[in-house]
């Protein structure tokens, strides 16, 4: 065996050390699954072995679960069309774990690090679990987060250990538990200091060792009752309704998890795991799982390792950064930098304004300390890294500058000049503008090759994406250095070329605009936002418009009109916004007045006056109509993303999909707008867009690129698949 080492001690207890060669972390590869069978055979056949303890030989953790690269790539051989073969392949893990569980000898898991997915499922198939006492250890079944279903008995064992209600968030949302929580839930039996896990596990095997799982005993009862009991059935009735409310039926994984649990809990365990495998396969083969695994796991991981970084530029260790502007964005940027150990100079016009910006980090740190998530000393060390000042001389020695002053060309030009006067030639200047083209801003710079857009999202401490924007003169070296910075502050970078709204704001804008089109078409606002949410977007387009601020979108529209001149297409909804902003002073959520009213207490309510500005003409919408609204909202964004490819604004499908989901919350079940088009097929998408264009206008017209792809049967991932960026 290459993945497991077995050593039998004087008491006849076998220590099985799980250690996949050549990998920093244990994962359940096909060879591991095969060898679990061999481990079971060894334990069974050697009479000298009384029981076993399974632990990990890695310092990184116990096991991170299935190899999603293997699963997601070739669908793990499951997609061959031969259902029997697919079932056998899918059932292999369940079969191996069940053999471990029913081998007749007591087995304890000594969990000395994180156990996720199939890793946790392996321990659940052991008869006893001891876990190291460390708050860093996460125990979780995160499959649902990437559109999958735990397929190694997790849906059956966790529910039989915890009860359906308690297990639901761990199965459906992939929530993780810390050792102490797991003990409370009776998912593990002991929490001991890290250096004692193996000993404690051995002691159990030696003194109490019980080789029969609770669910294989006659008197077993599901905690809280199974689906056939009065209390248990309530969980499913309510659970189904809640699931529908949260997912709108967009996520097969969550629905299939519910089904596997409901059906599995009514039959003996061996039948239950076969049911689980069927739902596992059904989920795995869904286009949603394919898109989600690729974007939310594989691509995210690749981009998180800097896969888009130009080769040939030495690693740039950013140690000191000056942040210009200590407003909402600057304050958040200063905080994430300090969290990453970067010395930060936070500059504003006055010392008072700069101090106020640091106050944001102080608030977050205080909260973390009071909740026991951070020690006082650590908190103080982080805050000591932020130096608020009004003095540009302190920019000196910075490896990078992030400019986050007012969205005004002149103000930005002035601070660029002031900061650059202090900078070394090797330093990078990044602008966090949300709308102003980088090439134009770089005109104020004496070193435009080192000038780049570093576009953060609000709130900075929560949003994981950073959009890097290449100006006409930005060098590959500046890009590589900026990527190193983004990775250091633990965000995911995507790289785009200069264009109005760049990539994320441009595509997101179309969602908000289509909401306005629907409004001016005469659809009821409640229908627009409800269907908007049902597409899988985080909120409806009108709600999101309120969040962005109506006056801002009005200002941007005015500016765009000025910049585009004759090319600007006036839309009927423009007057609605104009009247709301200019006539009614309704700026959105920020002043409590937008499409909705935001009372001091209680939920928001639609503004009554809206029906005068946008009279409802289509009050009743049938299923076909709902589908059309849904398609308009989603395809409008996807066709814009395709245009961004045609114009070279974005060049990598992974970045387009990851950027969409992380940046503006594009419906995650699709795997992103590009996966949505690829999944549908370019020809089908073009056909749908042509029909929408005929009915609603040229904004839906597919770009020539899509027509070419449709003619050739190409996909974005095929045509624009992962490419190396040119060396500097
Ligand atoms: P803000 O108004 O909260 O903060 C701007 C800060 O810059 C203020 O504190 C102001 O005093 C300071 N400032 C102005 N002139 C200065 C100068 N000469 N020297 C030093 N400081 C100066 O604005 P914000 O929301 O933080 O936005 C800042 C930038 O980030 C803008 O370019 C904006 O477009 C961009 N942005 C904003 C968001 C967002 O969601 N708010 C998202 C991405 C990017």
XYZ file of C-alpha atoms and ligand atoms in Angstrom:
772
model
C 0.000 0.000 0.000
C 1.300 3.432 -0.806
C -1.230 5.571 1.045
C -1.519 3.756 4.366
C 1.098 2.445 6.773
C 0.117 -0.147 9.387
C 2.075 -0.670 12.604
C 0.793 -3.108 15.246
C 1.789 -2.417 18.849
C 2.346 -4.869 21.726
C -1.341 -4.687 22.658
C -2.423 -5.791 19.198
C -3.660 -2.387 18.181
C -2.894 -1.401 14.629
C -1.986 2.233 13.997
C -3.088 2.993 10.427
C -1.361 6.138 9.215
C -2.999 7.804 6.220
C -0.325 9.600 4.225
C -0.764 10.070 0.471
C 2.728 10.274 -1.041
C 3.777 13.403 -2.912
C 0.864 15.550 -1.710
C 0.820 18.163 1.004
C -2.705 17.154 2.025
C -4.489 13.790 2.088
C -7.284 13.482 -0.452
C -9.416 10.508 -1.403
C -7.976 9.528 -4.737
C -9.039 6.375 -6.567
C -5.952 4.593 -5.219
C -6.809 5.609 -1.628
C -10.326 4.228 -2.000
C -8.919 0.964 -3.340
C -6.453 0.697 -0.497
C -9.084 1.242 2.212
C -10.308 -2.201 1.116
C -6.805 -3.594 1.609
C -6.590 -2.010 5.065
C -9.874 -3.675 6.007
C -8.632 -7.030 4.730
C -5.396 -6.747 6.735
C -7.252 -5.852 9.929
C -9.734 -8.658 9.424
C -7.321 -11.400 8.458
C -4.607 -10.814 11.057
C -5.778 -12.525 14.246
C -3.114 -10.685 16.261
C -4.849 -7.376 15.504
C -7.567 -6.583 18.038
C -8.573 -3.205 16.741
C -7.216 -0.154 14.988
C -6.640 3.577 15.168
C -6.649 5.616 11.965
C -4.723 8.868 11.942
C -3.051 11.140 9.412
C 0.657 11.350 8.720
C 0.297 14.936 7.498
C 0.777 18.056 9.557
C -1.717 19.835 7.288
C -4.727 17.873 8.508
C -6.488 14.541 8.521
C -8.006 14.591 5.037
C -9.500 17.274 2.774
C -11.959 14.916 1.093
C -12.451 13.719 -2.449
C -10.182 14.949 -5.171
C -12.504 17.389 -6.903
C -10.014 17.675 -9.746
C -10.637 14.007 -10.492
C -14.380 14.294 -9.937
C -14.902 17.555 -11.803
C -12.531 16.912 -14.683
C -13.606 13.782 -16.493
C -16.638 13.430 -14.210
C -14.629 10.644 -12.626
C -15.674 8.215 -15.347
C -19.258 8.552 -14.170
C -20.518 10.073 -17.368
C -19.925 7.060 -19.620
C -23.635 6.333 -19.967
C -23.290 2.860 -18.468
C -25.449 3.242 -15.376
C -24.280 0.059 -13.675
C -20.627 1.070 -14.085
C -21.417 4.585 -12.893
C -23.183 3.231 -9.823
C -20.306 0.911 -8.988
C -17.798 3.746 -9.344
C -19.954 6.075 -7.245
C -20.575 3.392 -4.624
C -16.896 2.485 -4.190
C -16.345 4.969 -1.355
C -19.494 3.971 0.517
C -18.576 0.327 0.057
C -15.068 0.850 1.417
C -16.260 2.834 4.442
C -19.012 0.334 5.185
C -16.485 -2.494 5.092
C -14.395 -0.585 7.616
C -17.431 -0.148 9.825
C -18.616 -3.760 9.671
C -15.236 -5.518 9.659
C -15.773 -6.846 13.150
C -12.907 -5.021 14.854
C -13.209 -1.737 16.761
C -11.761 1.206 14.917
C -11.152 4.678 16.326
C -10.277 7.784 14.357
C -7.543 9.995 15.809
C -8.374 13.261 14.061
C -5.242 15.364 14.245
C -6.241 18.092 11.804
C -9.040 19.265 9.542
C -11.374 16.604 8.210
C -13.539 17.679 5.321
C -15.958 15.935 2.987
C -14.908 12.330 2.424
C -12.236 12.873 5.096
C -14.862 13.504 7.753
C -16.997 10.713 6.304
C -14.090 8.291 6.791
C -13.995 9.170 10.493
C -17.786 8.834 10.741
C -17.416 5.263 9.534
C -15.091 4.574 12.485
C -16.666 3.452 15.744
C -15.080 6.149 17.874
C -13.681 9.619 17.192
C -11.055 11.522 19.144
C -10.165 14.973 17.888
C -7.303 17.303 18.760
C -8.244 20.305 20.842
C -7.541 23.121 18.413
C -9.948 25.862 17.316
C -8.192 25.752 13.933
C -9.572 22.295 13.183
C -12.629 22.367 10.951
C -14.883 19.369 10.564
C -17.221 19.755 7.651
C -19.069 18.327 4.681
C -18.649 21.244 2.252
C -19.909 19.377 -0.822
C -23.157 21.361 -1.095
C -21.141 24.562 -1.534
C -19.881 23.339 -4.887
C -23.159 21.753 -5.950
C -22.340 18.241 -4.744
C -23.781 15.775 -2.290
C -21.677 14.031 0.378
C -21.380 10.591 -1.175
C -19.405 8.665 1.438
C -22.250 8.032 3.861
C -22.295 11.595 5.237
C -25.990 12.186 4.611
C -26.808 8.976 6.494
C -24.306 8.897 9.356
C -24.396 12.573 10.327
C -28.191 12.583 10.527
C -28.180 9.352 12.549
C -25.651 10.906 14.952
C -27.075 14.428 15.301
C -30.672 14.232 14.207
C -32.022 15.723 10.980
C -32.653 19.224 12.255
C -29.201 19.685 13.788
C -27.445 18.115 10.793
C -29.290 20.240 8.204
C -26.991 23.306 8.129
C -23.910 21.079 7.979
C -25.292 19.066 5.071
C -27.197 21.738 3.133
C -24.930 24.753 3.641
C -21.616 22.993 4.219
C -21.208 24.733 7.581
C -18.183 23.566 9.510
C -17.896 22.698 13.183
C -15.002 23.099 15.564
C -13.978 20.214 17.875
C -15.843 21.570 20.921
C -19.045 21.968 18.883
C -18.663 18.493 17.425
C -18.376 17.115 20.966
C -21.573 18.933 21.953
C -23.362 17.451 18.964
C -22.007 13.986 19.848
C -20.363 13.808 16.415
C -17.041 13.129 18.151
C -16.519 11.364 21.459
C -13.437 13.026 22.929
C -11.452 16.247 22.495
C -7.894 15.956 23.833
C -4.596 17.859 23.433
C -3.111 17.352 19.978
C -0.242 15.175 21.137
C -2.610 12.763 22.871
C -5.116 11.917 20.116
C -3.536 8.635 19.109
C -3.061 7.498 22.715
C -6.644 8.373 23.658
C -7.952 6.529 20.609
C -5.847 3.474 21.449
C -7.080 3.508 25.035
C -10.660 3.366 23.823
C -9.916 0.470 21.478
C -8.126 -1.375 24.267
C -10.598 -0.791 27.087
C -14.023 -0.310 25.536
C -13.630 -1.144 21.839
C -17.098 -1.721 20.433
C -17.078 -2.848 16.809
C -20.768 -2.249 16.115
C -21.971 1.160 14.879
C -24.974 2.610 16.750
C -27.209 2.233 13.655
C -26.377 -1.449 13.405
C -27.706 -2.090 16.901
C -31.234 -3.307 17.478
C -32.403 -0.530 19.766
C -31.105 2.310 17.561
C -33.281 5.410 17.325
C -32.634 8.483 15.215
C -32.149 11.492 17.529
C -35.240 13.679 17.255
C -37.062 10.926 15.343
C -37.033 9.744 11.742
C -39.280 11.025 8.948
C -42.009 8.609 10.005
C -42.353 10.093 13.510
C -44.497 13.097 14.365
C -41.540 15.330 15.268
C -39.336 14.063 12.450
C -41.960 14.627 9.779
C -42.302 18.274 10.866
C -38.635 18.822 10.098
C -39.164 17.720 6.519
C -42.358 19.676 5.981
C -40.755 22.877 7.256
C -37.370 22.024 5.822
C -38.746 21.643 2.322
C -40.489 24.992 2.467
C -37.368 26.709 3.799
C -35.219 25.071 1.187
C -37.519 26.281 -1.568
C -37.449 29.785 -0.136
C -33.674 29.832 -0.051
C -32.824 28.095 -3.315
C -35.857 28.673 -5.569
C -35.219 25.180 -6.866
C -31.992 26.282 -8.561
C -29.734 23.903 -6.671
C -30.214 20.160 -7.281
C -27.618 19.324 -4.598
C -29.666 20.647 -1.702
C -32.850 19.036 -2.962
C -31.123 15.704 -3.501
C -29.534 15.838 -0.037
C -33.014 16.257 1.455
C -34.306 13.350 -0.608
C -31.381 11.095 0.301
C -31.885 11.847 3.986
C -35.669 11.417 3.847
C -35.546 8.123 1.995
C -32.369 6.834 3.622
C -33.601 7.240 7.177
C -36.533 4.925 6.527
C -34.486 1.879 5.535
C -31.661 -0.196 7.029
C -28.201 1.324 6.720
C -26.958 -0.807 3.823
C -29.908 0.236 1.704
C -29.544 3.839 2.871
C -26.046 4.240 1.483
C -27.154 2.818 -1.866
C -29.873 5.473 -1.959
C -27.266 8.096 -1.121
C -25.037 6.950 -3.994
C -27.913 7.245 -6.484
C -28.547 10.840 -5.427
C -24.811 11.506 -5.390
C -24.547 10.485 -9.039
C -27.678 12.328 -10.042
C -26.221 15.477 -8.492
C -22.729 14.982 -9.869
C -24.030 14.658 -13.417
C -26.094 17.844 -13.248
C -24.782 20.829 -15.237
C -25.037 22.861 -12.029
C -22.501 20.631 -10.249
C -20.185 20.741 -13.235
C -20.250 24.538 -13.402
C -20.000 25.038 -9.666
C -17.112 22.604 -9.155
C -15.202 24.200 -11.985
C -15.750 27.810 -10.965
C -16.151 27.721 -7.204
C -13.514 25.115 -6.553
C -11.047 24.483 -9.372
C -10.837 27.944 -10.952
C -11.044 29.736 -7.640
C -8.181 27.639 -6.375
C -6.117 28.240 -9.519
C -6.654 32.000 -9.475
C -5.947 31.991 -5.733
C -2.534 30.569 -6.549
C -1.881 33.306 -9.073
C -2.427 31.246 -12.225
C -2.981 34.417 -14.264
C 0.317 35.937 -13.142
C 2.778 36.770 -15.947
C 5.708 34.415 -15.736
C 9.275 35.621 -15.394
C 8.773 38.418 -12.870
C 10.371 37.631 -9.487
C 7.957 37.430 -6.544
C 7.234 40.913 -5.202
C 6.877 40.977 -1.450
C 4.756 43.979 -0.604
C 5.719 45.095 2.909
C 4.536 48.693 3.028
C 1.559 50.252 1.247
C 0.224 53.788 1.264
C -3.554 54.068 1.001
C -4.710 57.470 -0.240
C -8.161 58.418 1.003
C -9.418 57.062 4.339
C -13.090 56.958 3.359
C -15.249 53.883 3.180
C -12.985 52.016 0.746
C -9.613 53.248 2.015
C -10.501 52.311 5.589
C -11.474 48.786 4.522
C -8.332 48.378 2.415
C -6.146 49.502 5.344
C -7.801 46.876 7.533
C -7.287 43.925 5.143
C -3.673 44.971 4.600
C -2.947 45.119 8.327
C -4.601 41.707 8.741
C -2.090 40.418 6.188
C 0.807 41.961 8.111
C 1.397 44.852 5.699
C 2.571 48.157 7.167
C -0.024 50.680 6.058
C 0.115 54.437 5.793
C -3.460 55.731 5.668
C -3.620 59.229 4.238
C -6.478 61.691 4.116
C -6.815 65.456 3.828
C -6.720 65.970 7.577
C -5.320 63.980 10.495
C -8.861 63.759 11.832
C -10.193 62.144 8.640
C -7.265 59.707 8.572
C -7.846 58.771 12.223
C -11.501 58.207 11.444
C -10.466 55.778 8.711
C -8.318 53.830 11.146
C -11.336 53.780 13.449
C -12.952 51.305 11.068
C -10.175 48.757 11.667
C -10.312 49.522 15.400
C -14.020 48.681 15.436
C -13.544 45.382 13.585
C -10.606 44.351 15.763
C -12.513 45.217 18.950
C -15.410 43.068 17.808
C -13.125 40.130 16.969
C -11.393 40.382 20.368
C -14.675 40.597 22.274
C -15.933 37.501 20.456
C -12.794 35.562 21.299
C -11.792 35.340 17.632
C -8.582 37.304 18.187
C -6.307 37.837 21.179
C -5.852 41.340 22.576
C -2.137 41.258 21.684
C -2.809 40.177 18.120
C -5.421 42.922 17.801
C -2.979 45.544 19.037
C -0.247 44.283 16.715
C -2.592 44.567 13.742
C -3.695 48.091 14.616
C -0.088 49.157 15.201
C 0.522 48.511 11.493
C -1.889 51.278 10.422
C -0.405 54.775 10.518
C -3.043 57.463 9.895
C -1.628 60.765 8.666
C -2.194 63.755 6.389
C 1.471 63.929 5.440
C 2.406 62.626 1.975
C 6.075 62.395 3.037
C 5.172 59.154 4.816
C 4.446 57.533 1.438
C 8.240 57.190 1.158
C 9.429 53.594 1.187
C 6.059 52.171 0.071
C 6.133 49.216 -2.312
C 2.690 50.107 -3.560
C 0.083 52.870 -3.382
C -3.659 52.296 -3.455
C -5.510 55.459 -4.331
C -9.102 55.593 -2.991
C -9.922 59.323 -2.923
C -13.072 60.896 -4.384
C -14.187 59.667 -7.797
C -12.947 62.803 -9.503
C -10.273 63.002 -12.196
C -8.669 66.189 -10.887
C -8.488 65.049 -7.278
C -7.067 61.716 -8.395
C -4.492 63.459 -10.625
C -3.358 65.662 -7.774
C -2.816 62.823 -5.292
C -1.097 60.750 -7.973
C 1.484 63.496 -8.445
C 1.952 63.998 -4.713
C 2.407 60.304 -3.972
C 4.627 59.562 -6.970
C 7.049 62.260 -5.838
C 7.827 60.016 -2.865
C 7.923 56.652 -4.647
C 10.829 54.459 -5.665
C 10.988 53.459 -9.363
C 10.074 49.881 -8.549
C 6.856 50.778 -6.702
C 3.374 50.326 -8.161
C 0.564 52.871 -8.205
C -2.927 51.373 -8.127
C -6.182 53.279 -8.490
C -9.363 51.947 -6.904
C -11.567 53.908 -9.286
C -14.913 52.325 -9.988
C -15.670 54.058 -13.278
C -12.826 56.180 -14.621
C -10.767 54.565 -17.408
C -7.265 53.700 -16.185
C -5.529 54.881 -19.335
C -6.957 58.365 -18.765
C -6.005 58.441 -15.075
C -2.499 57.252 -15.959
C -1.986 60.501 -17.893
C -1.388 62.193 -14.533
C 1.381 59.713 -13.844
C 5.036 60.167 -14.734
C 5.423 56.371 -14.718
C 2.327 55.019 -16.545
C 3.880 51.563 -16.985
C 3.613 51.130 -13.212
C 0.070 52.531 -13.088
C -2.756 49.993 -12.804
C -6.386 49.730 -11.680
C -6.870 47.853 -8.404
C -10.625 47.668 -8.067
C -11.898 46.506 -4.681
C -15.492 45.667 -3.813
C -17.466 46.952 -0.885
C -17.348 45.976 1.972
C -13.651 45.322 1.415
C -13.214 43.023 4.394
C -15.976 40.700 3.203
C -15.639 40.706 -0.577
C -13.100 38.227 -1.918
C -12.501 39.644 -5.396
C -10.126 42.301 -6.717
C -10.383 43.335 -10.370
C -7.016 44.422 -11.784
C -7.324 46.741 -14.752
C -4.600 47.125 -17.342
C -4.240 50.607 -18.787
C -2.799 50.967 -22.288
C 0.687 51.415 -20.885
C 0.528 49.175 -17.810
C 3.414 46.731 -17.903
C 3.255 42.996 -17.304
C 5.670 43.564 -14.460
C 3.234 45.943 -12.755
C 0.518 43.321 -13.218
C 2.637 40.553 -11.696
C 3.499 42.738 -8.712
C -0.143 43.702 -8.226
C -1.198 40.049 -8.317
C 1.381 39.292 -5.611
C -0.161 42.080 -3.520
C -3.729 40.829 -4.030
C -2.727 37.288 -3.078
C -0.934 38.579 0.008
C -4.126 40.239 1.265
C -5.879 36.895 0.592
C -8.166 38.037 -2.201
C -8.744 36.517 -5.616
C -7.456 38.581 -8.559
C -8.952 38.751 -12.027
C -7.298 40.723 -14.804
C -9.218 42.857 -17.276
C -8.457 45.439 -19.912
C -9.557 49.037 -19.753
C -13.152 49.637 -20.786
C -16.120 51.640 -19.519
C -17.191 49.885 -16.300
C -14.328 47.415 -16.758
C -15.758 43.894 -16.561
C -17.680 43.513 -13.306
C -19.460 46.887 -13.121
C -20.283 46.731 -16.819
C -21.986 43.332 -16.641
C -23.602 43.954 -13.267
C -24.945 47.231 -14.632
C -26.916 45.330 -17.260
C -28.786 43.422 -14.534
C -29.839 46.660 -12.882
C -30.701 48.201 -16.251
C -32.793 45.243 -17.333
C -34.717 45.638 -14.090
C -35.415 49.224 -15.165
C -36.438 48.060 -18.650
C -38.922 45.654 -17.067
C -40.232 48.473 -14.910
C -40.764 50.777 -17.861
C -42.341 47.885 -19.790
C -45.051 47.927 -17.119
C -44.185 44.944 -14.925
C -45.026 45.261 -11.236
C -41.907 46.058 -9.191
C -42.623 43.228 -6.731
C -42.677 40.744 -9.600
C -39.425 42.105 -11.013
C -37.563 41.746 -7.717
C -39.113 38.406 -6.800
C -38.195 36.884 -10.144
C -34.794 38.561 -9.884
C -34.145 36.725 -6.649
C -35.527 33.502 -8.077
C -32.902 33.593 -10.838
C -30.341 33.013 -8.094
C -29.077 36.605 -7.901
C -28.622 37.741 -4.284
C -31.338 40.378 -4.592
C -33.705 41.698 -7.220
C -32.525 44.401 -9.657
C -34.504 47.222 -8.059
C -33.300 46.319 -4.573
C -29.747 46.215 -5.840
C -30.211 49.519 -7.599
C -31.240 51.023 -4.253
C -28.106 49.552 -2.667
C -25.824 50.987 -5.335
C -27.525 54.413 -5.024
C -29.877 55.909 -7.600
C -28.099 59.266 -7.697
C -24.843 57.511 -8.517
C -26.379 55.586 -11.389
C -28.026 58.827 -12.561
C -24.649 60.593 -12.479
C -22.956 57.749 -14.353
C -25.709 57.828 -16.990
C -25.231 61.603 -17.409
C -21.469 61.171 -17.749
C -21.879 58.290 -20.229
C -24.284 60.388 -22.280
C -21.764 63.217 -22.353
C -18.905 60.874 -23.294
C -20.786 58.873 -25.951
C -22.660 61.738 -27.588
C -24.715 60.469 -30.520
C -23.930 56.870 -29.714
C -25.804 57.113 -26.404
C -29.147 55.339 -26.552
C -31.791 57.075 -24.451
C -34.081 54.523 -22.758
C -37.607 55.152 -21.482
C -36.552 54.342 -17.923
C -34.102 57.274 -17.810
C -36.945 59.641 -17.026
C -38.094 57.452 -14.122
C -34.655 57.697 -12.502
C -34.376 61.380 -13.309
C -37.712 62.112 -11.642
C -36.847 59.981 -8.622
C -33.458 61.607 -8.079
C -34.059 65.204 -9.162
C -37.759 65.532 -8.387
C -38.176 63.369 -5.313
C -34.706 63.280 -3.754
C -34.827 59.491 -3.705
C -31.187 58.330 -3.701
C -31.694 54.730 -2.612
C -30.990 52.890 0.591
C -28.421 55.475 1.706
C -31.094 58.128 2.377
C -33.821 55.624 3.188
C -35.713 56.474 -0.017
C -35.428 54.617 -3.294
C -37.683 52.140 -5.042
C -38.340 51.104 -1.487
C -38.913 53.057 1.691
C -36.604 52.021 4.498
C -38.312 52.657 7.812
C -36.169 52.938 10.958
C -37.579 49.663 12.146
C -39.159 46.839 10.231
C -38.610 45.642 6.684
C -38.438 47.833 3.614
C -41.625 48.419 1.636
C -42.111 49.405 -1.982
C -42.506 53.146 -2.413
C -46.129 53.897 -3.161
C -45.335 56.795 -5.486
C -43.542 54.477 -7.885
C -46.820 53.419 -9.470
C -47.342 57.022 -10.661
C -43.919 57.188 -12.298
C -44.028 53.650 -13.655
C -47.644 52.520 -13.937
C -48.164 48.774 -13.784
C -49.578 47.575 -17.099
C -48.753 43.880 -16.823
C -50.020 42.939 -13.391
C -50.691 39.277 -14.091
C -47.732 37.259 -15.281
C -48.108 33.584 -16.139
C -45.411 30.922 -16.104
C -44.213 31.764 -19.620
C -43.990 35.415 -18.686
C -42.033 34.632 -15.516
C -39.632 32.533 -17.573
C -39.126 35.423 -19.948
C -38.322 37.856 -17.136
C -35.909 35.310 -15.716
C -34.222 34.851 -19.084
C -34.027 38.577 -19.723
C -32.320 39.191 -16.393
C -29.782 36.384 -16.731
C -29.070 36.428 -20.468
C -28.656 40.190 -20.551
C -25.677 39.800 -18.210
C -24.324 36.752 -20.011
C -24.459 38.393 -23.447
C -22.577 41.387 -22.006
C -19.923 39.018 -20.628
C -19.632 37.530 -24.139
C -19.183 41.048 -25.569
C -16.400 41.609 -23.045
C -14.630 38.595 -24.566
C -15.154 39.872 -28.082
C -13.694 43.263 -27.130
C -10.817 41.688 -25.232
C -11.919 43.267 -21.954
C -11.664 39.858 -20.377
C -9.717 36.969 -21.824
C -9.950 34.005 -19.464
C -13.261 32.162 -18.912
C -12.223 31.207 -15.388
C -11.713 34.849 -14.472
C -15.011 35.806 -16.089
C -16.951 33.190 -14.116
C -15.167 33.603 -10.792
C -15.320 37.399 -11.132
C -19.049 37.301 -11.805
C -19.941 35.160 -8.813
C -17.544 36.781 -6.346
C -17.833 40.311 -7.690
C -21.527 40.889 -8.248
C -23.166 37.709 -7.014
C -24.079 36.304 -10.424
C -26.316 33.257 -9.841
C -23.807 30.732 -8.441
C -25.783 27.664 -9.592
C -24.830 28.510 -13.176
C -21.080 28.389 -12.469
C -20.981 31.941 -13.894
C -22.240 33.622 -17.096
C -19.691 31.909 -19.312
C -20.463 28.472 -17.911
C -24.128 29.321 -18.424
C -23.542 29.927 -22.143
C -21.210 26.931 -22.508
C -23.670 24.676 -20.684
C -26.481 25.743 -22.965
C -24.301 25.643 -26.075
C -23.452 28.771 -28.077
C -26.009 27.898 -30.781
C -28.856 27.592 -28.314
C -27.819 30.782 -26.538
C -27.572 32.714 -29.817
C -31.036 31.507 -30.796
C -32.511 32.617 -27.483
C -30.753 35.995 -27.666
C -31.864 36.596 -31.248
C -35.457 35.997 -30.184
C -35.065 38.386 -27.239
C -33.399 40.985 -29.475
C -36.268 40.855 -31.925
C -38.769 41.427 -29.173
C -36.882 43.797 -26.871
C -34.056 45.394 -28.798
C -30.445 45.230 -29.844
C -29.133 45.021 -26.292
C -29.711 41.272 -26.559
C -28.019 40.873 -29.961
C -25.293 38.272 -29.696
C -21.843 39.515 -30.727
C -20.230 38.068 -33.862
C -17.903 36.036 -31.667
C -20.866 34.061 -30.323
C -22.211 33.492 -33.829
C -18.829 32.164 -34.928
C -18.650 29.924 -31.899
C -22.182 28.687 -32.552
C -21.282 27.870 -36.169
C -18.207 25.932 -35.108
C -19.789 24.320 -32.050
C -17.175 25.932 -29.800
C -17.306 26.662 -26.087
C -15.631 29.559 -24.275
C -13.629 27.153 -22.132
C -12.503 25.360 -25.292
C -11.720 28.438 -27.324
C -10.273 30.674 -24.600
C -9.079 27.924 -22.239
C -6.443 28.668 -19.628
C -3.598 30.600 -21.214
C -0.266 31.756 -19.891
C 0.061 35.506 -19.845
C 3.023 36.668 -21.861
C 6.212 37.023 -19.890
C 7.239 40.514 -18.929
P -15.411 58.203 0.267
O -16.022 59.484 -0.079
O -15.972 57.406 1.409
O -13.862 58.431 0.613
C -13.007 59.213 -0.115
C -11.973 59.762 0.867
O -10.952 60.412 0.122
C -12.552 60.804 1.822
O -12.258 60.423 3.152
C -11.823 62.077 1.423
O -11.593 62.946 2.529
C -10.540 61.528 0.865
N -9.834 62.481 0.005
C -10.352 63.330 -0.909
N -9.361 64.061 -1.457
C -8.195 63.679 -0.879
C -6.855 64.066 -1.009
N -6.513 65.016 -1.858
N -5.917 63.431 -0.257
C -6.288 62.466 0.607
N -7.555 62.075 0.780
C -8.497 62.666 0.055
O -15.393 57.333 -1.044
P -15.232 55.761 -1.226
O -16.575 55.149 -1.341
O -14.300 55.239 -0.223
O -14.589 55.679 -2.673
C -13.245 55.961 -2.910
C -12.871 55.502 -4.306
O -13.139 54.099 -4.430
C -13.643 56.166 -5.415
O -12.809 56.318 -6.523
C -14.744 55.169 -5.709
O -15.246 55.300 -7.004
C -13.995 53.880 -5.542
N -14.814 52.687 -5.257
C -15.894 52.777 -4.448
C -16.640 51.641 -4.192
C -17.829 51.703 -3.271
O -18.605 50.747 -3.220
N -18.001 52.776 -2.517
C -16.274 50.422 -4.753
C -15.136 50.353 -5.553
C -14.418 51.499 -5.797
